[in-house]
Coordinates of C-alpha atoms (C1' of nucleotides) and ligand atoms in Angstrom, one line a residue:
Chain L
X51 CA 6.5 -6.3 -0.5
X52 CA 4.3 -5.2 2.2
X53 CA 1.7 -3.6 -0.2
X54 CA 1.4 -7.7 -1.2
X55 CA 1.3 -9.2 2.1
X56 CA -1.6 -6.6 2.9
X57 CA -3.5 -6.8 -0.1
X58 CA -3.6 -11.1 0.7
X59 CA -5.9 -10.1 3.6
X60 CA -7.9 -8.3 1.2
X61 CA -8.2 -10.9 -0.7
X62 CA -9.0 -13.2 1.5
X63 CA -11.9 -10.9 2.8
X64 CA -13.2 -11.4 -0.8
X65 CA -12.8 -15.1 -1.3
X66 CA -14.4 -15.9 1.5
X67 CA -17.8 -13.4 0.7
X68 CA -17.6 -15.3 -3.1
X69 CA -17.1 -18.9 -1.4
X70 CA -20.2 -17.8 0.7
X71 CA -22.1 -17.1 -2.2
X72 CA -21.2 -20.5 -3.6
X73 CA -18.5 -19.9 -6.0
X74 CA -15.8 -21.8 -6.5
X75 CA -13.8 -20.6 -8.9
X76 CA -12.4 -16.7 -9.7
X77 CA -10.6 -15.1 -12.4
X78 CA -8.0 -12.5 -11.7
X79 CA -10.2 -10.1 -13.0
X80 CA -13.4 -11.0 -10.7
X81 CA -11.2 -10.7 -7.7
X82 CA -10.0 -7.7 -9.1
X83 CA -12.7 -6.0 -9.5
X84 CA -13.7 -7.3 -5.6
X85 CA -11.0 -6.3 -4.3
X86 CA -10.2 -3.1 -5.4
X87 CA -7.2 -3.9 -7.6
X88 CA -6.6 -4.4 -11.2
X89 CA -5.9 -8.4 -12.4
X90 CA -2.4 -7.6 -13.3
X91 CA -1.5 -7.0 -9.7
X92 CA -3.8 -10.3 -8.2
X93 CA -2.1 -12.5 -11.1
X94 CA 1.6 -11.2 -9.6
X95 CA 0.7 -11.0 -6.2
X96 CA -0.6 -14.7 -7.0
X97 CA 2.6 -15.8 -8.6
X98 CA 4.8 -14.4 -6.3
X99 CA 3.4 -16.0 -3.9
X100 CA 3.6 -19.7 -5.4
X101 CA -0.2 -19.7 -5.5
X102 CA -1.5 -21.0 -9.0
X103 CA -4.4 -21.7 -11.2
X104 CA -5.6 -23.3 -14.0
X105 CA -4.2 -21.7 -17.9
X106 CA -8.3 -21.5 -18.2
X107 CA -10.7 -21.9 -15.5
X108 CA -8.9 -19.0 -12.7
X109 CA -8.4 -19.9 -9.6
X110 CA -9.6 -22.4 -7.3
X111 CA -11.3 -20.3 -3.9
X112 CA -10.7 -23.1 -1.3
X113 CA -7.4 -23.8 -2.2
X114 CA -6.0 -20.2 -2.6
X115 CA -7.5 -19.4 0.4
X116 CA -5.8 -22.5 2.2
X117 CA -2.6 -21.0 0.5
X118 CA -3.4 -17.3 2.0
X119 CA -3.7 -19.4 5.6
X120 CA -0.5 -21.2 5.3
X121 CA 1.4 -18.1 4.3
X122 CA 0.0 -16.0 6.7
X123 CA 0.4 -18.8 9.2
X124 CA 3.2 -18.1 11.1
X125 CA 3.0 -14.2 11.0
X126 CA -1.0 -14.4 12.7
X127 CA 0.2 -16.6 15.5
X128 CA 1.2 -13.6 17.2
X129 CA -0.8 -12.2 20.2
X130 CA -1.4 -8.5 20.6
X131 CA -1.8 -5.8 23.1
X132 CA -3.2 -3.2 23.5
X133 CA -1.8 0.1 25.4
X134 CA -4.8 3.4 25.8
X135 CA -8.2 2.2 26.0
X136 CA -9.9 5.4 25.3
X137 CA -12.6 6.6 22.9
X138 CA -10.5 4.8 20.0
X139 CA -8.5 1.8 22.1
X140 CA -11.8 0.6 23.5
X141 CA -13.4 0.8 20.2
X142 CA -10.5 -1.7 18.7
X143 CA -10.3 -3.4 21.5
X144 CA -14.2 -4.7 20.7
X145 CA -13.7 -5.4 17.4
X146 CA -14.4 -8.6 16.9
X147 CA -12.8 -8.5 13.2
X148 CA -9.2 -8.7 13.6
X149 CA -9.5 -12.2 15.3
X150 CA -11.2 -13.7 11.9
X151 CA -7.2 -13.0 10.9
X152 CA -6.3 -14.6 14.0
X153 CA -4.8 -11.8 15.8
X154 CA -6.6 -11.5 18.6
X155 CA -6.0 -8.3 21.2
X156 CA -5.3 -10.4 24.6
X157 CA -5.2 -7.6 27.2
X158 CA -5.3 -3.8 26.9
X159 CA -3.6 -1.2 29.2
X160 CA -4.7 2.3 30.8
X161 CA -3.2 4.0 33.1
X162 CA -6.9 5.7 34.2
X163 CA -7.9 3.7 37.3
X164 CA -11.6 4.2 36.1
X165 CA -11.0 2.6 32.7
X166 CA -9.7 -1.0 34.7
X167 CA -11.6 -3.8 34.1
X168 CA -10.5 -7.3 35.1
X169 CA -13.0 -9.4 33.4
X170 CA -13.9 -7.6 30.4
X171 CA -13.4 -10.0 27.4
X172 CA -10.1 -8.7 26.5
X173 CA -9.3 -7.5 30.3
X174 CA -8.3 -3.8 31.0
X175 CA -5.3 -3.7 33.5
X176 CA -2.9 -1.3 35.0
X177 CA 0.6 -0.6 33.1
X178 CA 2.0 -2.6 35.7
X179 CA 1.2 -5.5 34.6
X180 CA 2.3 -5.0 31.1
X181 CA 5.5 -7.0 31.6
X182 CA 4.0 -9.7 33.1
X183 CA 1.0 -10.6 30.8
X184 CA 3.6 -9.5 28.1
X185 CA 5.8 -12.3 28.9
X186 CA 3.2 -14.6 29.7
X187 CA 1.4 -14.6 26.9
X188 CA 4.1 -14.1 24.4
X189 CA 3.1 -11.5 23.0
X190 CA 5.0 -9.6 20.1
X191 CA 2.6 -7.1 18.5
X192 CA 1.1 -4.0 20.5
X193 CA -1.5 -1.5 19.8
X194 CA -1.0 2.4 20.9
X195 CA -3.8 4.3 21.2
X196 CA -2.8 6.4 24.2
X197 CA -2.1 10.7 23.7
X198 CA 0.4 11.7 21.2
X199 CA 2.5 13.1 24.6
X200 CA 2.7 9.8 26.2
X201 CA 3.2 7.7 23.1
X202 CA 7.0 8.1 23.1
X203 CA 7.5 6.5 26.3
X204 CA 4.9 4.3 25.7
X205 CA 6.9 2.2 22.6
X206 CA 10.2 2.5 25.0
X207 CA 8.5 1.0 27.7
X208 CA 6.9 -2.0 25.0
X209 CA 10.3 -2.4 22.8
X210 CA 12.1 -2.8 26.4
X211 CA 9.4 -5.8 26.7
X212 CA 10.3 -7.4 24.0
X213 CA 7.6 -6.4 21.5
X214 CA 8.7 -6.5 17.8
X215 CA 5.9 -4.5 15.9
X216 CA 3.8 -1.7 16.4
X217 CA 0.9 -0.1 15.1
X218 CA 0.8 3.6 16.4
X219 CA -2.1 5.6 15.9
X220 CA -0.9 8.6 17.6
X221 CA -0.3 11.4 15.2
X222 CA 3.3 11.8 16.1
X223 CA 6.7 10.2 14.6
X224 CA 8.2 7.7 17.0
X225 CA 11.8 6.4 17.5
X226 CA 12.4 2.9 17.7
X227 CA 14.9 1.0 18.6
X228 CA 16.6 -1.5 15.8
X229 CA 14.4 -4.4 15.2
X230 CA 11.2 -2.8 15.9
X231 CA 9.1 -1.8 14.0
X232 CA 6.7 0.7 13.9
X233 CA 3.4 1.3 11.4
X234 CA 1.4 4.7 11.8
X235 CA -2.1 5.3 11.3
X236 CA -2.5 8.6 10.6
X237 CA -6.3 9.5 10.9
X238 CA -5.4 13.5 10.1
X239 CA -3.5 12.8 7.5
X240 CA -6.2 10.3 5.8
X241 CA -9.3 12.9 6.4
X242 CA -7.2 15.6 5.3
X243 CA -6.0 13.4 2.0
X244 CA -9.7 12.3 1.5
X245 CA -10.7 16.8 1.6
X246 CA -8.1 17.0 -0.9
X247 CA -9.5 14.5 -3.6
X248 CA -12.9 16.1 -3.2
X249 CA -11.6 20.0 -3.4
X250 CA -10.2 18.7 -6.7
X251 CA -12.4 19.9 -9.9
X252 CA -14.7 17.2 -10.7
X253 CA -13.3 16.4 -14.1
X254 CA -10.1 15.6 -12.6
X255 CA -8.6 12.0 -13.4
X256 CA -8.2 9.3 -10.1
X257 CA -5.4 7.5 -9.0
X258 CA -6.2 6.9 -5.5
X259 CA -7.2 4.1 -3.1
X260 CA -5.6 2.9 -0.1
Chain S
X6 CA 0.9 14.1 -5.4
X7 CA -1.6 13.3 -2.5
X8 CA 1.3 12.0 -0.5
X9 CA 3.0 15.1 -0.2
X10 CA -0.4 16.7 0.8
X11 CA -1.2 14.6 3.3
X12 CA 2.3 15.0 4.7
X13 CA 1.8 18.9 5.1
X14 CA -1.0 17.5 8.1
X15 CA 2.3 15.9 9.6
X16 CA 4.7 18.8 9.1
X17 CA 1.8 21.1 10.6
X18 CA 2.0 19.0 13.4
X19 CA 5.4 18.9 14.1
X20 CA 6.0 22.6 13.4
X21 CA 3.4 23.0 16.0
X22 CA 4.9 21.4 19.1
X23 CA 8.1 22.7 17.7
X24 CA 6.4 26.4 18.1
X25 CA 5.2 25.9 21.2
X26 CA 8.6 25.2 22.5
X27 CA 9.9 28.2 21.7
X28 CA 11.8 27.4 18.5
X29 CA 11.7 29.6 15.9
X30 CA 13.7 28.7 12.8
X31 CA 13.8 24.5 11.6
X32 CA 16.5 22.8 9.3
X33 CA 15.0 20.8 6.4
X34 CA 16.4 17.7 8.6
X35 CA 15.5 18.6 12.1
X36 CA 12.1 18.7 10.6
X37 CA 12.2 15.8 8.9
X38 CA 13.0 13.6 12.1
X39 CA 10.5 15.1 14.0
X40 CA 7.9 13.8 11.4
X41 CA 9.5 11.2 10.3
X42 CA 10.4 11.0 6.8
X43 CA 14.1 12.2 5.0
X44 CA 15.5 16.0 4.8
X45 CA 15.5 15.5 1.0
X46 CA 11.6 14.8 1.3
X47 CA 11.0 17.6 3.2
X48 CA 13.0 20.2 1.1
X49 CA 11.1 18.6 -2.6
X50 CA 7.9 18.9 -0.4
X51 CA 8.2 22.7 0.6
X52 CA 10.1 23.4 -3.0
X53 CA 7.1 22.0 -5.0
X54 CA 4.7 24.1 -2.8
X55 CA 6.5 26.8 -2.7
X56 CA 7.6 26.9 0.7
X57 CA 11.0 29.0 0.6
X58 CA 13.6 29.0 3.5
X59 CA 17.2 30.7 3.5
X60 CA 20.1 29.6 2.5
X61 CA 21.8 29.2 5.4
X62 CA 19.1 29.6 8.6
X63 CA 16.3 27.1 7.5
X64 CA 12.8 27.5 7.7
X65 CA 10.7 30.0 9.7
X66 CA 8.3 28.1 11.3
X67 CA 5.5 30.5 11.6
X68 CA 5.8 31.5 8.1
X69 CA 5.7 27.6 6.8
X70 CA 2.7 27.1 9.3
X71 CA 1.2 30.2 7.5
X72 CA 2.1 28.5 3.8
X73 CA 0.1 25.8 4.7
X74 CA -2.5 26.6 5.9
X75 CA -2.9 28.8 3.0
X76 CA -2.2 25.6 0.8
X77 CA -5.0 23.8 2.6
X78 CA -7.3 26.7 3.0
X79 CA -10.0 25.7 0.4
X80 CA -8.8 22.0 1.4
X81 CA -9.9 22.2 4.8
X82 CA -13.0 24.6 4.7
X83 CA -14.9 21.2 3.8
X84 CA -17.9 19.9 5.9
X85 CA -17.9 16.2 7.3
X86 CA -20.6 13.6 7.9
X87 CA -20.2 10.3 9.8
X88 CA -22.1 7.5 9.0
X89 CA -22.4 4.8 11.5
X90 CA -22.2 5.8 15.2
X91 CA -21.2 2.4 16.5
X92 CA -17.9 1.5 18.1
X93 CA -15.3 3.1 15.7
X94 CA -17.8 5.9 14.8
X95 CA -18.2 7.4 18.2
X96 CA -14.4 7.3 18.5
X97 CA -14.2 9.3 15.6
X98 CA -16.8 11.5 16.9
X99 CA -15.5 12.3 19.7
X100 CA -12.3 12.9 18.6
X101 CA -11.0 16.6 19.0
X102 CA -8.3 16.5 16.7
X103 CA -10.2 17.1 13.1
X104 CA -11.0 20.1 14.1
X105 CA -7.4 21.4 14.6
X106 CA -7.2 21.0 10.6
X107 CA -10.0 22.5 10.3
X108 CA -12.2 19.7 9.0
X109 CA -15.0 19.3 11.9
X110 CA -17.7 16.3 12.1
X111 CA -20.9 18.5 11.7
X112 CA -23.2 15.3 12.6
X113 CA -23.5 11.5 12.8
X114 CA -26.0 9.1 11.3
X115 CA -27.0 6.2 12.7
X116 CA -30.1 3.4 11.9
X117 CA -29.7 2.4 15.6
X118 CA -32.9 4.2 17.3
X119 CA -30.8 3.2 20.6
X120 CA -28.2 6.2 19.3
X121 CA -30.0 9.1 18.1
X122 CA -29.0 12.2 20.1
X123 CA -30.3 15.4 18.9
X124 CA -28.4 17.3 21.5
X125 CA -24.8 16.0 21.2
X126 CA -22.2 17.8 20.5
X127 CA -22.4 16.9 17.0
X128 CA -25.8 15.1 17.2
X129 CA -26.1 12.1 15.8
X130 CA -29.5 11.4 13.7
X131 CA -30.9 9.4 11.9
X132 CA -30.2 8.7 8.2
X133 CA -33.5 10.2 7.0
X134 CA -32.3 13.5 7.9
X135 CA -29.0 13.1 5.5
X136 CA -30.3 14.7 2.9
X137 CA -31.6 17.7 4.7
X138 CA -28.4 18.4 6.8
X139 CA -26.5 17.6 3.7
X140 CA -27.7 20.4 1.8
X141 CA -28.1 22.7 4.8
X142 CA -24.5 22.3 6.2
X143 CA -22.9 21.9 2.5
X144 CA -21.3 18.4 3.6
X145 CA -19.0 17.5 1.0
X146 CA -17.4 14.7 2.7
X147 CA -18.5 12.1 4.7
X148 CA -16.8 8.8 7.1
X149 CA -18.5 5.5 6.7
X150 CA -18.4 3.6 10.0
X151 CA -20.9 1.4 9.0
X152 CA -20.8 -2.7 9.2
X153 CA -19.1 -4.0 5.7
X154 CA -22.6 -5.3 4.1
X155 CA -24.2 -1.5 4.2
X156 CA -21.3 0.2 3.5
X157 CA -22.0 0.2 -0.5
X158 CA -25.6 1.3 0.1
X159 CA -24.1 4.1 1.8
X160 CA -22.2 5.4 -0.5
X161 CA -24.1 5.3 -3.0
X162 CA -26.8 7.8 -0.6
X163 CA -24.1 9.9 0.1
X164 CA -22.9 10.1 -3.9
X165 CA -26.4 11.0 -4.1
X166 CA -26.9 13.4 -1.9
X167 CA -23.7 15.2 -3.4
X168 CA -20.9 14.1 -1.4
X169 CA -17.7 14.4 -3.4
X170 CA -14.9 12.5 -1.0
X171 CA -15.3 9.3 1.4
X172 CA -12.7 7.5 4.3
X173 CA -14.4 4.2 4.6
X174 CA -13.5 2.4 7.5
X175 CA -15.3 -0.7 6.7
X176 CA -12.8 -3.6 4.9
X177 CA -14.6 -4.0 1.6
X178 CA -13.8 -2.3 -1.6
X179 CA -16.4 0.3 -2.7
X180 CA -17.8 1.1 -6.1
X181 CA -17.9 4.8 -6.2
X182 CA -19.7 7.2 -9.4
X183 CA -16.7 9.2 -11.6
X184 CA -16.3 12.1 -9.1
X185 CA -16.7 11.1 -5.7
X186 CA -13.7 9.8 -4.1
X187 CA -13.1 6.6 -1.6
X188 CA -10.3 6.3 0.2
X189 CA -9.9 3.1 2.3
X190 CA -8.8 2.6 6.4
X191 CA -8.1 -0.8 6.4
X192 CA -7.1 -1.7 9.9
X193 CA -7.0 -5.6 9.5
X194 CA -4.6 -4.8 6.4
X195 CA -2.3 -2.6 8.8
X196 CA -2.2 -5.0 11.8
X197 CA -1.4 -7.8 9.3
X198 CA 1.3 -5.7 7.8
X199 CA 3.0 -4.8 11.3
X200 CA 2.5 -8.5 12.1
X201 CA 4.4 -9.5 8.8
X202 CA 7.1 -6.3 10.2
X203 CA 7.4 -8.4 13.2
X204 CA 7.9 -11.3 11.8
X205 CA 10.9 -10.4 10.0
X206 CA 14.2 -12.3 11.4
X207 CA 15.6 -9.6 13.3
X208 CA 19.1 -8.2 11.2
X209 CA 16.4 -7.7 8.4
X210 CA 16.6 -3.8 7.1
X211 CA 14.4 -1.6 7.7
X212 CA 11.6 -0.3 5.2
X213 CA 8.5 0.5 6.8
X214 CA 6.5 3.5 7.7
X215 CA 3.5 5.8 6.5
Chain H
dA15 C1' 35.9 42.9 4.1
dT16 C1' 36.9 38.3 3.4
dC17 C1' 36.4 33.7 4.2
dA18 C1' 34.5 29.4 5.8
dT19 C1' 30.4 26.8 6.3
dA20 C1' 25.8 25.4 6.9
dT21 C1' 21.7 24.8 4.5
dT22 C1' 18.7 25.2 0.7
dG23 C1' 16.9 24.3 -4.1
dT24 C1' 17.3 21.4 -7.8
dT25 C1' 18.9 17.8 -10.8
dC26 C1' 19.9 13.1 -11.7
dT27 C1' 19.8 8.4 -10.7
dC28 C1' 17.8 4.4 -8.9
dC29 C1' 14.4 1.5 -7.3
dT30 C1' 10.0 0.0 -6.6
dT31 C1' 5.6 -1.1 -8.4
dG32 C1' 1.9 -1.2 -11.4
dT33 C1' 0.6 -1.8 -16.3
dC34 C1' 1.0 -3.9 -20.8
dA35 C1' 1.6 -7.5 -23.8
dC36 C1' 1.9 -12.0 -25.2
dA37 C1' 3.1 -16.8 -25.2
dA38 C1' 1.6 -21.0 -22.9
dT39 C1' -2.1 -23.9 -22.1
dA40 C1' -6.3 -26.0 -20.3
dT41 C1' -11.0 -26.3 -21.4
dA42 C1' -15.1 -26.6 -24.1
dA43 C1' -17.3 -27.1 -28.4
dA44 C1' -17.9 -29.0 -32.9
Chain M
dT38 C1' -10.0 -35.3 -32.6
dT39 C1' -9.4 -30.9 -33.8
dT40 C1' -10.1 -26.1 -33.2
dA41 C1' -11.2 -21.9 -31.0
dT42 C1' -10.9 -19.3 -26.9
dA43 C1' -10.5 -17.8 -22.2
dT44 C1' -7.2 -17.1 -18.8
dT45 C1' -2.9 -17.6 -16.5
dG46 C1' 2.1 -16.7 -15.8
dT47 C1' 5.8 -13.8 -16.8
dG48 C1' 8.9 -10.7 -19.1
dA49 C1' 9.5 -6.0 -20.7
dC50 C1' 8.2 -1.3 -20.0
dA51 C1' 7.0 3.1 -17.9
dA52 C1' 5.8 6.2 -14.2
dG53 C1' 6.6 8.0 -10.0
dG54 C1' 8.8 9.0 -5.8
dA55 C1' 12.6 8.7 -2.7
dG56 C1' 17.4 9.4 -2.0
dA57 C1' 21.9 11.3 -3.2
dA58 C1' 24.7 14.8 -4.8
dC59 C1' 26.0 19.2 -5.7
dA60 C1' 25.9 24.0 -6.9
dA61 C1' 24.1 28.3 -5.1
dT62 C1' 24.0 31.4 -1.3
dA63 C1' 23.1 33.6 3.0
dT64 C1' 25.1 33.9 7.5
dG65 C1' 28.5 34.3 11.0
dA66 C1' 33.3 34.6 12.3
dT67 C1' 37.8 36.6 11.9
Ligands
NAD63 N1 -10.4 8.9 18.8 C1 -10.1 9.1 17.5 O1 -11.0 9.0 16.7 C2 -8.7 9.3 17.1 C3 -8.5 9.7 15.7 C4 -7.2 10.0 15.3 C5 -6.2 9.8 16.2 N2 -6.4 9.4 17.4 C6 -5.3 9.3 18.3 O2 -5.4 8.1 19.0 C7 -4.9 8.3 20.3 C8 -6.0 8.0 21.3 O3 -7.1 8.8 21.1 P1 -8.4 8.7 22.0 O4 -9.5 9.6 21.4 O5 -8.7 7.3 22.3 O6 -7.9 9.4 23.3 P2 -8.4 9.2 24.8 O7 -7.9 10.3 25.6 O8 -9.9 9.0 24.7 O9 -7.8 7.9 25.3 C9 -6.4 7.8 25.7 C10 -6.4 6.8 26.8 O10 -5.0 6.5 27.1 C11 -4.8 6.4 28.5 N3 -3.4 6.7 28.8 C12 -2.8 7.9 28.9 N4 -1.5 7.8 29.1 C13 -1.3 6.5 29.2 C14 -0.1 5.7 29.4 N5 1.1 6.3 29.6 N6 -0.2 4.4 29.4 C15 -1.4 3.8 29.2 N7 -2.6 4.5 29.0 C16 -2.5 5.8 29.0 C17 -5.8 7.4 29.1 O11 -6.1 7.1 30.4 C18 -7.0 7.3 28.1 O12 -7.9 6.3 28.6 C19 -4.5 9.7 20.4 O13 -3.1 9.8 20.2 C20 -5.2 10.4 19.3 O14 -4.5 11.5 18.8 C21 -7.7 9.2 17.9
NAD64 N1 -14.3 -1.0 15.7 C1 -13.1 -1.2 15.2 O1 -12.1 -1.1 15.8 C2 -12.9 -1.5 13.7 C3 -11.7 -1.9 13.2 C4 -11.6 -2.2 11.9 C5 -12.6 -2.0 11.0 N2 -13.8 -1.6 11.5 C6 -14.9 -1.5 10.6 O2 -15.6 -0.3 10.8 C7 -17.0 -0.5 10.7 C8 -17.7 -0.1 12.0 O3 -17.2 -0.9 13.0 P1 -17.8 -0.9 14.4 O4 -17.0 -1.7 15.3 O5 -18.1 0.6 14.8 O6 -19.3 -1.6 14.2 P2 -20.6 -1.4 15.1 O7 -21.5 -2.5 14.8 O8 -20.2 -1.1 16.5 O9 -21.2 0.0 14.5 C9 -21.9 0.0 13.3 C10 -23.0 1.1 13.5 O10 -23.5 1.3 12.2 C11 -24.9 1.4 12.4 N3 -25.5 1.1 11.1 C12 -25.8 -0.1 10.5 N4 -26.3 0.1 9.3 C13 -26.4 1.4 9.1 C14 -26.9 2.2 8.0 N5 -27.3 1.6 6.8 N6 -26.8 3.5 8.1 C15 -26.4 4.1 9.2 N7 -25.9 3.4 10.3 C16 -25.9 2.1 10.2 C17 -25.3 0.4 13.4 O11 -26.5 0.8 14.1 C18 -24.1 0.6 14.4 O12 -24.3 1.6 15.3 C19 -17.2 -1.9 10.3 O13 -17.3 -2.0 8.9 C20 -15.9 -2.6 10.7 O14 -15.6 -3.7 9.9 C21 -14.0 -1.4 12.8

DNA sequence: ATCATATTGTTCTCCTTGTCACAATATAAA
DNA sequence: TTTATATTGTGACAAGGAGAACAATATGAT
């Protein structure tokens, strides 16, 4: 059920390129084949999802994408933090692409005194302030990027605050409490899965993608 | 198939720290909560690898830790090019922890004048010099970091120039030549999908992970 | 030495998810 | 209008992996 949900911002990353290039309509298999899917899987996705098209002409762009925003409505109205503004936390936290979903990183966290910055776009504070900005800005989703040893206490410190999901890139398995949840992003793991598709003889059959 | 691969980086991991405290033998199921998956999981893993423990005392760590890197010897002895040195791209080359597995950034490309730095620790050049440090460093995989619009020209210079696995970072789908391989980091997808997690009324079960 | 028990190795079942197939149907052409 | 056809929507099917269960067995205790 996840894979869905994920693949509709994938698909709306292609609808909108197509409805920038002036189309109107799509097939299943034209936003398959953007997409990186097969039309059996956009046509289910599609019908799972209520959204519908026409027994002949595909789908209408503006209108599915209209149904992508009203289902993905209440899950993007959530505002994010962001805890370890290093080399990779910095580099997320000036991404401008995550807002176009409308999740937008409202502060980020570091406990380096250096790394503090008040009235960067996103601010930088000190972990301190974490349960205030938390609570005032309602914020339910939270980013770690801080060292695999301080990532542990790091989600204790966020579920205590109330925070409900997590994205963890650290490359360690954390616990967490009933009712949050926790998604890893494993970079190791992906560069290492990636060395292992090319050490395979080149005549080998895929099944890959991500 | 790749799954279990990419979860021999995690049990590396774990096995690690566990070393490094002292421990010497693991249970299929303390090992599978300090990486996170199930003991069952972790016992199909090693079995279809060949990974054998006893019958009563577990696994010894050092001679897992030995099994795999064996396993991902010819895996791991890979070079890696980055391409794109902006935000998420220096992050990445930066980032000391490739190398633990082995699989070390060798240099970085970038169009940006602005970026070029012949001296850095892996330098980053320009993309005229692909094809020559290509060949001369035997590159066979390579991490697009570019914006979304060049990413498919980039592949398709790297496929040229003999590169046989990519991680693309950048959210569009890529169209890749029979035996080179794409694998996708699709960070909007995975802050969407802990964002639908945290959605979730809060007695919902739990299902997540990765 | 014998026995009790913890833990592996493997088989079997179940569940999820993608693929296939095809009937339903809207559109365009004649 | 009638017919041909492209494309959806969905039901059945298959593959794969995770989880459960259990027999095999090595270890430690008595
Ligand atoms: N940089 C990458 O490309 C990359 C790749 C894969 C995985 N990772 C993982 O991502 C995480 C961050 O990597 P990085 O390269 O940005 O590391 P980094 O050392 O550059 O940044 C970590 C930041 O976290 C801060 N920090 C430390 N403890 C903290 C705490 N308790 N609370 C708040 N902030 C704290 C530090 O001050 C630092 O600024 C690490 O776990 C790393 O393993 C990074
Ligand atoms: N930064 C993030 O946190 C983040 C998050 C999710 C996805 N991404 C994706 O990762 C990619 C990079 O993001 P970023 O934030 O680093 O962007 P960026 O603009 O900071 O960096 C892109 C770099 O690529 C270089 N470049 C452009 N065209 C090139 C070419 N043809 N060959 C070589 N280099 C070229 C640019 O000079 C620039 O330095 C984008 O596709 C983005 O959508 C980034």
């Amino acid at each position: 059920m996840i894979d869905r949900i994920q693949r509709l911002t994938a698909y709306r990353r292609s609808l909108e390129r197509l409805k920038a290039a002036g189309i109107l309509r799509v097939t299943s298999g034209l936003l398959a084949e953007a997409s990186g899917t097969s039309a059996s899987v956009v046509r289910k996705d599609f019908s799972v999802f209520g959204l519908q098209g026409k027994r002949r002409g595909g789908y209408g762009i503006s209108e599915v994408l209209e149904g992508i925003s009203t289902i993905l409505e209440g899950v993007s109205r959530q505002g994010v933090v962001l805890v370890g503004c290093g080399n990779l936390g910095q580099a997320l936290l000036r991404y401008a692409g995550f807002s176009g979903d409308g999740l937008a990183i409202t502060a980020g966290f570091d406990t380096d005194p250096a790394r503090i910055n008040r009235r960067g776009k996103p601010p930088i504070l000190p972990p301190g302030e974490m349960s205030r900005v938390i609570s005032e800005t309602g914020a339910t989703i939270a980013i770690i990027a801080v060292p695999d040893f301080a990532a542990q206490e790091t989600l204790n410190r966020l579920a205590e605050l109330g925070i409900r999901g997590i994205l963890n890139f650290a490359p360690v398995h954390l616990h967490a409490p009933a009712g949050t949840h926790v998604r890893n992003v494993n970079l190791e793991m992906e560069l290492e899965g990636v060395a292992w598709l090319a050490s395979l003889p080149a005549g080998a059959p895929d099944k890959e993608d991500a």
